[in-house]
Amino acid sequence: AGTYRVVSTVTDDPNMNRGVRIHGVTVTAAAAPVSDAWYAPAVIALSNRGMVKGDGNGLFHPEEAVSHQEFFTVMGRLFAWLNSGAHDALTEVSEAELSLRLLREYDDWAKAQTWLLSCAAENSKGGTVNLLWDEPDLIDPRGETTRDEAAAVLYQMLNYLGML
């Protein structure tokens, strides 16, 4: 049995930094793995579905740790993809909701998905369910996402959706 290190940060493979053509599909630099990398199909599928997009300049930065706001963005996209209600909420979110004190420290590109995970989900009584491990204003948006944090958000999301 291997050792599970909870405090390790989530990073990507360092070979994912150049564009390639795989099985006749051109993969953009935002999600460009080496064509023979074991993870290439996963990155291509996630990129094609808009879940990973790179840094806005077409770069993936696989050698860097994933920040909280980057992780929340990917998880928010996944949540909206898995849940039509969440997708609708994301398309209807107002500027006022994105200007909440809770989201003040987040970059504009990360606010909608962070809001979706922390403020948009509702329980059966209409109360708000936060799918993060804490309130967003108590989480450093630029801090590195640890394995325990990633597991907690994924668990909360899948549990909320009735998939666990």
mmCIF file of C-alpha atoms in Angstrom:
data_model
loop_
_atom_site.group_PDB
_atom_site.id
_atom_site.type_symbol
_atom_site.label_atom_id
_atom_site.label_comp_id
_atom_site.label_asym_id
_atom_site.label_seq_id
_atom_site.Cartn_x
_atom_site.Cartn_y
_atom_site.Cartn_z
ATOM 1 C CA ALA A 1 0.000 0.000 0.000
ATOM 2 C CA GLY A 2 1.226 3.492 -0.846
ATOM 3 C CA THR A 3 1.390 6.552 1.340
ATOM 4 C CA TYR A 4 -1.249 9.258 0.957
ATOM 5 C CA ARG A 5 0.194 12.714 1.636
ATOM 6 C CA VAL A 6 -2.662 15.057 2.523
ATOM 7 C CA VAL A 7 -0.526 18.204 2.497
ATOM 8 C CA SER A 8 0.834 17.722 -1.030
ATOM 9 C CA THR A 9 -0.336 20.301 -3.553
ATOM 10 C CA VAL A 10 -2.222 19.472 -6.722
ATOM 11 C CA THR A 11 0.018 19.887 -9.773
ATOM 12 C CA ASP A 12 -0.018 18.843 -13.390
ATOM 13 C CA ASP A 13 2.510 16.878 -15.429
ATOM 14 C CA PRO A 14 5.491 18.937 -16.713
ATOM 15 C CA ASN A 15 5.198 17.441 -20.202
ATOM 16 C CA MET A 16 1.933 19.284 -20.918
ATOM 17 C CA ASN A 17 3.436 22.482 -22.325
ATOM 18 C CA ARG A 18 3.218 22.245 -26.125
ATOM 19 C CA GLY A 19 0.464 21.946 -28.711
ATOM 20 C CA VAL A 20 -0.005 18.680 -30.586
ATOM 21 C CA ARG A 21 -2.277 16.948 -33.068
ATOM 22 C CA ILE A 22 -3.706 13.702 -31.671
ATOM 23 C CA HIS A 23 -5.962 11.361 -33.650
ATOM 24 C CA GLY A 24 -6.669 14.120 -36.173
ATOM 25 C CA VAL A 25 -7.719 16.645 -33.507
ATOM 26 C CA THR A 26 -5.622 19.734 -32.896
ATOM 27 C CA VAL A 27 -5.309 20.381 -29.180
ATOM 28 C CA THR A 28 -4.763 23.977 -28.162
ATOM 29 C CA ALA A 29 -1.811 24.969 -25.996
ATOM 30 C CA ALA A 30 -4.199 25.515 -23.084
ATOM 31 C CA ALA A 31 -4.516 21.757 -22.782
ATOM 32 C CA ALA A 32 -1.703 20.404 -24.919
ATOM 33 C CA PRO A 33 -0.171 17.209 -23.554
ATOM 34 C CA VAL A 34 2.618 15.317 -25.221
ATOM 35 C CA SER A 35 0.847 13.008 -27.661
ATOM 36 C CA ASP A 36 2.106 9.822 -26.029
ATOM 37 C CA ALA A 37 1.490 10.964 -22.445
ATOM 38 C CA TRP A 38 -0.728 8.632 -20.435
ATOM 39 C CA TYR A 39 -3.019 11.525 -19.464
ATOM 40 C CA ALA A 40 -3.464 13.011 -22.977
ATOM 41 C CA PRO A 41 -6.997 11.619 -23.537
ATOM 42 C CA ALA A 42 -8.189 13.025 -20.206
ATOM 43 C CA VAL A 43 -6.794 16.498 -20.843
ATOM 44 C CA ILE A 44 -8.201 16.559 -24.376
ATOM 45 C CA ALA A 45 -11.663 15.478 -23.203
ATOM 46 C CA LEU A 46 -11.742 18.073 -20.416
ATOM 47 C CA SER A 47 -10.493 20.810 -22.731
ATOM 48 C CA ASN A 48 -13.064 19.931 -25.397
ATOM 49 C CA ARG A 49 -15.815 20.252 -22.785
ATOM 50 C CA GLY A 50 -14.504 23.613 -21.594
ATOM 51 C CA MET A 51 -13.522 22.447 -18.125
ATOM 52 C CA VAL A 52 -9.832 23.321 -18.472
ATOM 53 C CA LYS A 53 -8.818 26.334 -20.516
ATOM 54 C CA GLY A 54 -5.310 27.328 -19.478
ATOM 55 C CA ASP A 55 -4.236 30.747 -18.267
ATOM 56 C CA GLY A 56 -6.037 32.945 -20.792
ATOM 57 C CA ASN A 57 -2.895 33.266 -22.897
ATOM 58 C CA GLY A 58 -3.104 29.728 -24.268
ATOM 59 C CA LEU A 59 -0.700 28.224 -21.725
ATOM 60 C CA PHE A 60 -1.419 25.405 -19.299
ATOM 61 C CA HIS A 61 1.529 25.808 -16.870
ATOM 62 C CA PRO A 62 1.590 22.121 -15.904
ATOM 63 C CA GLU A 63 4.574 22.569 -13.604
ATOM 64 C CA GLU A 64 2.699 24.956 -11.322
ATOM 65 C CA ALA A 65 0.447 24.087 -8.410
ATOM 66 C CA VAL A 66 -3.274 24.726 -8.857
ATOM 67 C CA SER A 67 -4.505 27.765 -6.924
ATOM 68 C CA HIS A 68 -7.769 27.677 -5.022
ATOM 69 C CA GLN A 69 -9.493 29.947 -7.541
ATOM 70 C CA GLU A 70 -8.246 27.827 -10.457
ATOM 71 C CA PHE A 71 -9.504 24.678 -8.726
ATOM 72 C CA PHE A 72 -12.875 26.282 -7.922
ATOM 73 C CA THR A 73 -13.202 27.336 -11.559
ATOM 74 C CA VAL A 74 -12.686 23.787 -12.832
ATOM 75 C CA MET A 75 -14.922 22.276 -10.153
ATOM 76 C CA GLY A 76 -17.622 24.893 -10.807
ATOM 77 C CA ARG A 77 -17.558 24.043 -14.508
ATOM 78 C CA LEU A 78 -17.872 20.358 -13.648
ATOM 79 C CA PHE A 79 -20.747 21.049 -11.238
ATOM 80 C CA ALA A 80 -22.615 23.055 -13.910
ATOM 81 C CA TRP A 81 -21.981 20.301 -16.463
ATOM 82 C CA LEU A 82 -23.361 17.622 -14.126
ATOM 83 C CA ASN A 83 -26.353 19.615 -12.879
ATOM 84 C CA SER A 84 -28.707 21.579 -15.135
ATOM 85 C CA GLY A 85 -29.943 23.661 -12.192
ATOM 86 C CA ALA A 86 -26.394 24.714 -11.417
ATOM 87 C CA HIS A 87 -25.821 25.463 -15.101
ATOM 88 C CA ASP A 88 -28.922 27.678 -15.167
ATOM 89 C CA ALA A 89 -27.858 29.452 -11.968
ATOM 90 C CA LEU A 90 -24.433 30.130 -13.461
ATOM 91 C CA THR A 91 -25.900 31.658 -16.609
ATOM 92 C CA GLU A 92 -28.253 33.853 -14.562
ATOM 93 C CA VAL A 93 -25.868 35.047 -11.831
ATOM 94 C CA SER A 94 -26.005 38.816 -11.392
ATOM 95 C CA GLU A 95 -23.191 41.322 -11.026
ATOM 96 C CA ALA A 96 -24.505 42.075 -7.537
ATOM 97 C CA GLU A 97 -24.033 38.447 -6.527
ATOM 98 C CA LEU A 98 -20.527 38.401 -7.988
ATOM 99 C CA SER A 99 -19.703 41.581 -6.049
ATOM 100 C CA LEU A 100 -20.381 39.964 -2.679
ATOM 101 C CA ARG A 101 -17.836 40.559 0.075
ATOM 102 C CA LEU A 102 -17.220 36.795 0.060
ATOM 103 C CA LEU A 103 -15.739 37.026 -3.462
ATOM 104 C CA ARG A 104 -13.896 40.354 -3.204
ATOM 105 C CA GLU A 105 -10.386 38.834 -3.323
ATOM 106 C CA TYR A 106 -11.063 36.525 -6.281
ATOM 107 C CA ASP A 107 -10.131 37.422 -9.847
ATOM 108 C CA ASP A 108 -13.110 38.234 -12.081
ATOM 109 C CA TRP A 109 -12.642 35.046 -14.134
ATOM 110 C CA ALA A 110 -13.045 32.904 -10.993
ATOM 111 C CA LYS A 111 -15.936 34.663 -9.261
ATOM 112 C CA ALA A 112 -18.873 32.975 -11.018
ATOM 113 C CA GLN A 113 -17.727 29.412 -10.402
ATOM 114 C CA THR A 114 -16.654 30.204 -6.819
ATOM 115 C CA TRP A 115 -20.094 31.743 -6.226
ATOM 116 C CA LEU A 116 -21.726 28.657 -7.751
ATOM 117 C CA LEU A 117 -19.893 26.306 -5.373
ATOM 118 C CA SER A 118 -20.345 28.449 -2.258
ATOM 119 C CA CYS A 119 -23.662 30.271 -2.615
ATOM 120 C CA ALA A 120 -25.899 28.806 -5.352
ATOM 121 C CA ALA A 121 -26.594 25.245 -4.220
ATOM 122 C CA GLU A 122 -29.690 24.808 -2.066
ATOM 123 C CA ASN A 123 -30.827 22.123 0.325
ATOM 124 C CA SER A 124 -34.350 20.670 0.371
ATOM 125 C CA LYS A 125 -35.530 23.500 2.664
ATOM 126 C CA GLY A 126 -34.226 26.251 0.358
ATOM 127 C CA GLY A 127 -31.176 27.027 2.465
ATOM 128 C CA THR A 128 -27.769 27.635 0.926
ATOM 129 C CA VAL A 129 -25.286 24.760 0.807
ATOM 130 C CA ASN A 130 -21.592 25.648 0.653
ATOM 131 C CA LEU A 131 -19.716 22.948 -1.273
ATOM 132 C CA LEU A 132 -16.316 24.381 -0.250
ATOM 133 C CA TRP A 133 -14.552 23.521 3.015
ATOM 134 C CA ASP A 134 -14.970 27.099 4.315
ATOM 135 C CA GLU A 135 -16.492 30.430 3.319
ATOM 136 C CA PRO A 136 -14.755 31.793 0.191
ATOM 137 C CA ASP A 137 -13.568 34.957 1.957
ATOM 138 C CA LEU A 138 -11.715 32.763 4.471
ATOM 139 C CA ILE A 139 -9.875 30.893 1.695
ATOM 140 C CA ASP A 140 -6.863 32.503 0.012
ATOM 141 C CA PRO A 141 -7.793 32.523 -3.704
ATOM 142 C CA ARG A 142 -4.129 32.338 -4.724
ATOM 143 C CA GLY A 143 -3.171 29.689 -2.175
ATOM 144 C CA GLU A 144 -2.223 26.227 -3.406
ATOM 145 C CA THR A 145 -4.935 23.587 -3.415
ATOM 146 C CA THR A 146 -3.979 20.629 -1.265
ATOM 147 C CA ARG A 147 -5.124 17.069 -1.783
ATOM 148 C CA ASP A 148 -7.397 17.142 1.253
ATOM 149 C CA GLU A 149 -9.077 20.324 0.012
ATOM 150 C CA ALA A 150 -9.549 18.829 -3.474
ATOM 151 C CA ALA A 151 -11.021 15.653 -1.992
ATOM 152 C CA ALA A 152 -13.362 17.642 0.274
ATOM 153 C CA VAL A 153 -14.813 19.724 -2.577
ATOM 154 C CA LEU A 154 -15.192 16.734 -4.888
ATOM 155 C CA TYR A 155 -16.880 14.744 -2.109
ATOM 156 C CA GLN A 156 -19.237 17.619 -1.215
ATOM 157 C CA MET A 157 -20.204 18.098 -4.855
ATOM 158 C CA LEU A 158 -20.785 14.414 -5.652
ATOM 159 C CA ASN A 159 -22.654 13.912 -2.366
ATOM 160 C CA TYR A 160 -24.878 16.937 -3.089
ATOM 161 C CA LEU A 161 -25.646 15.538 -6.547
ATOM 162 C CA GLY A 162 -26.550 12.147 -5.054
ATOM 163 C CA MET A 163 -23.696 10.408 -6.819
ATOM 164 C CA LEU A 164 -22.153 8.993 -3.639
#
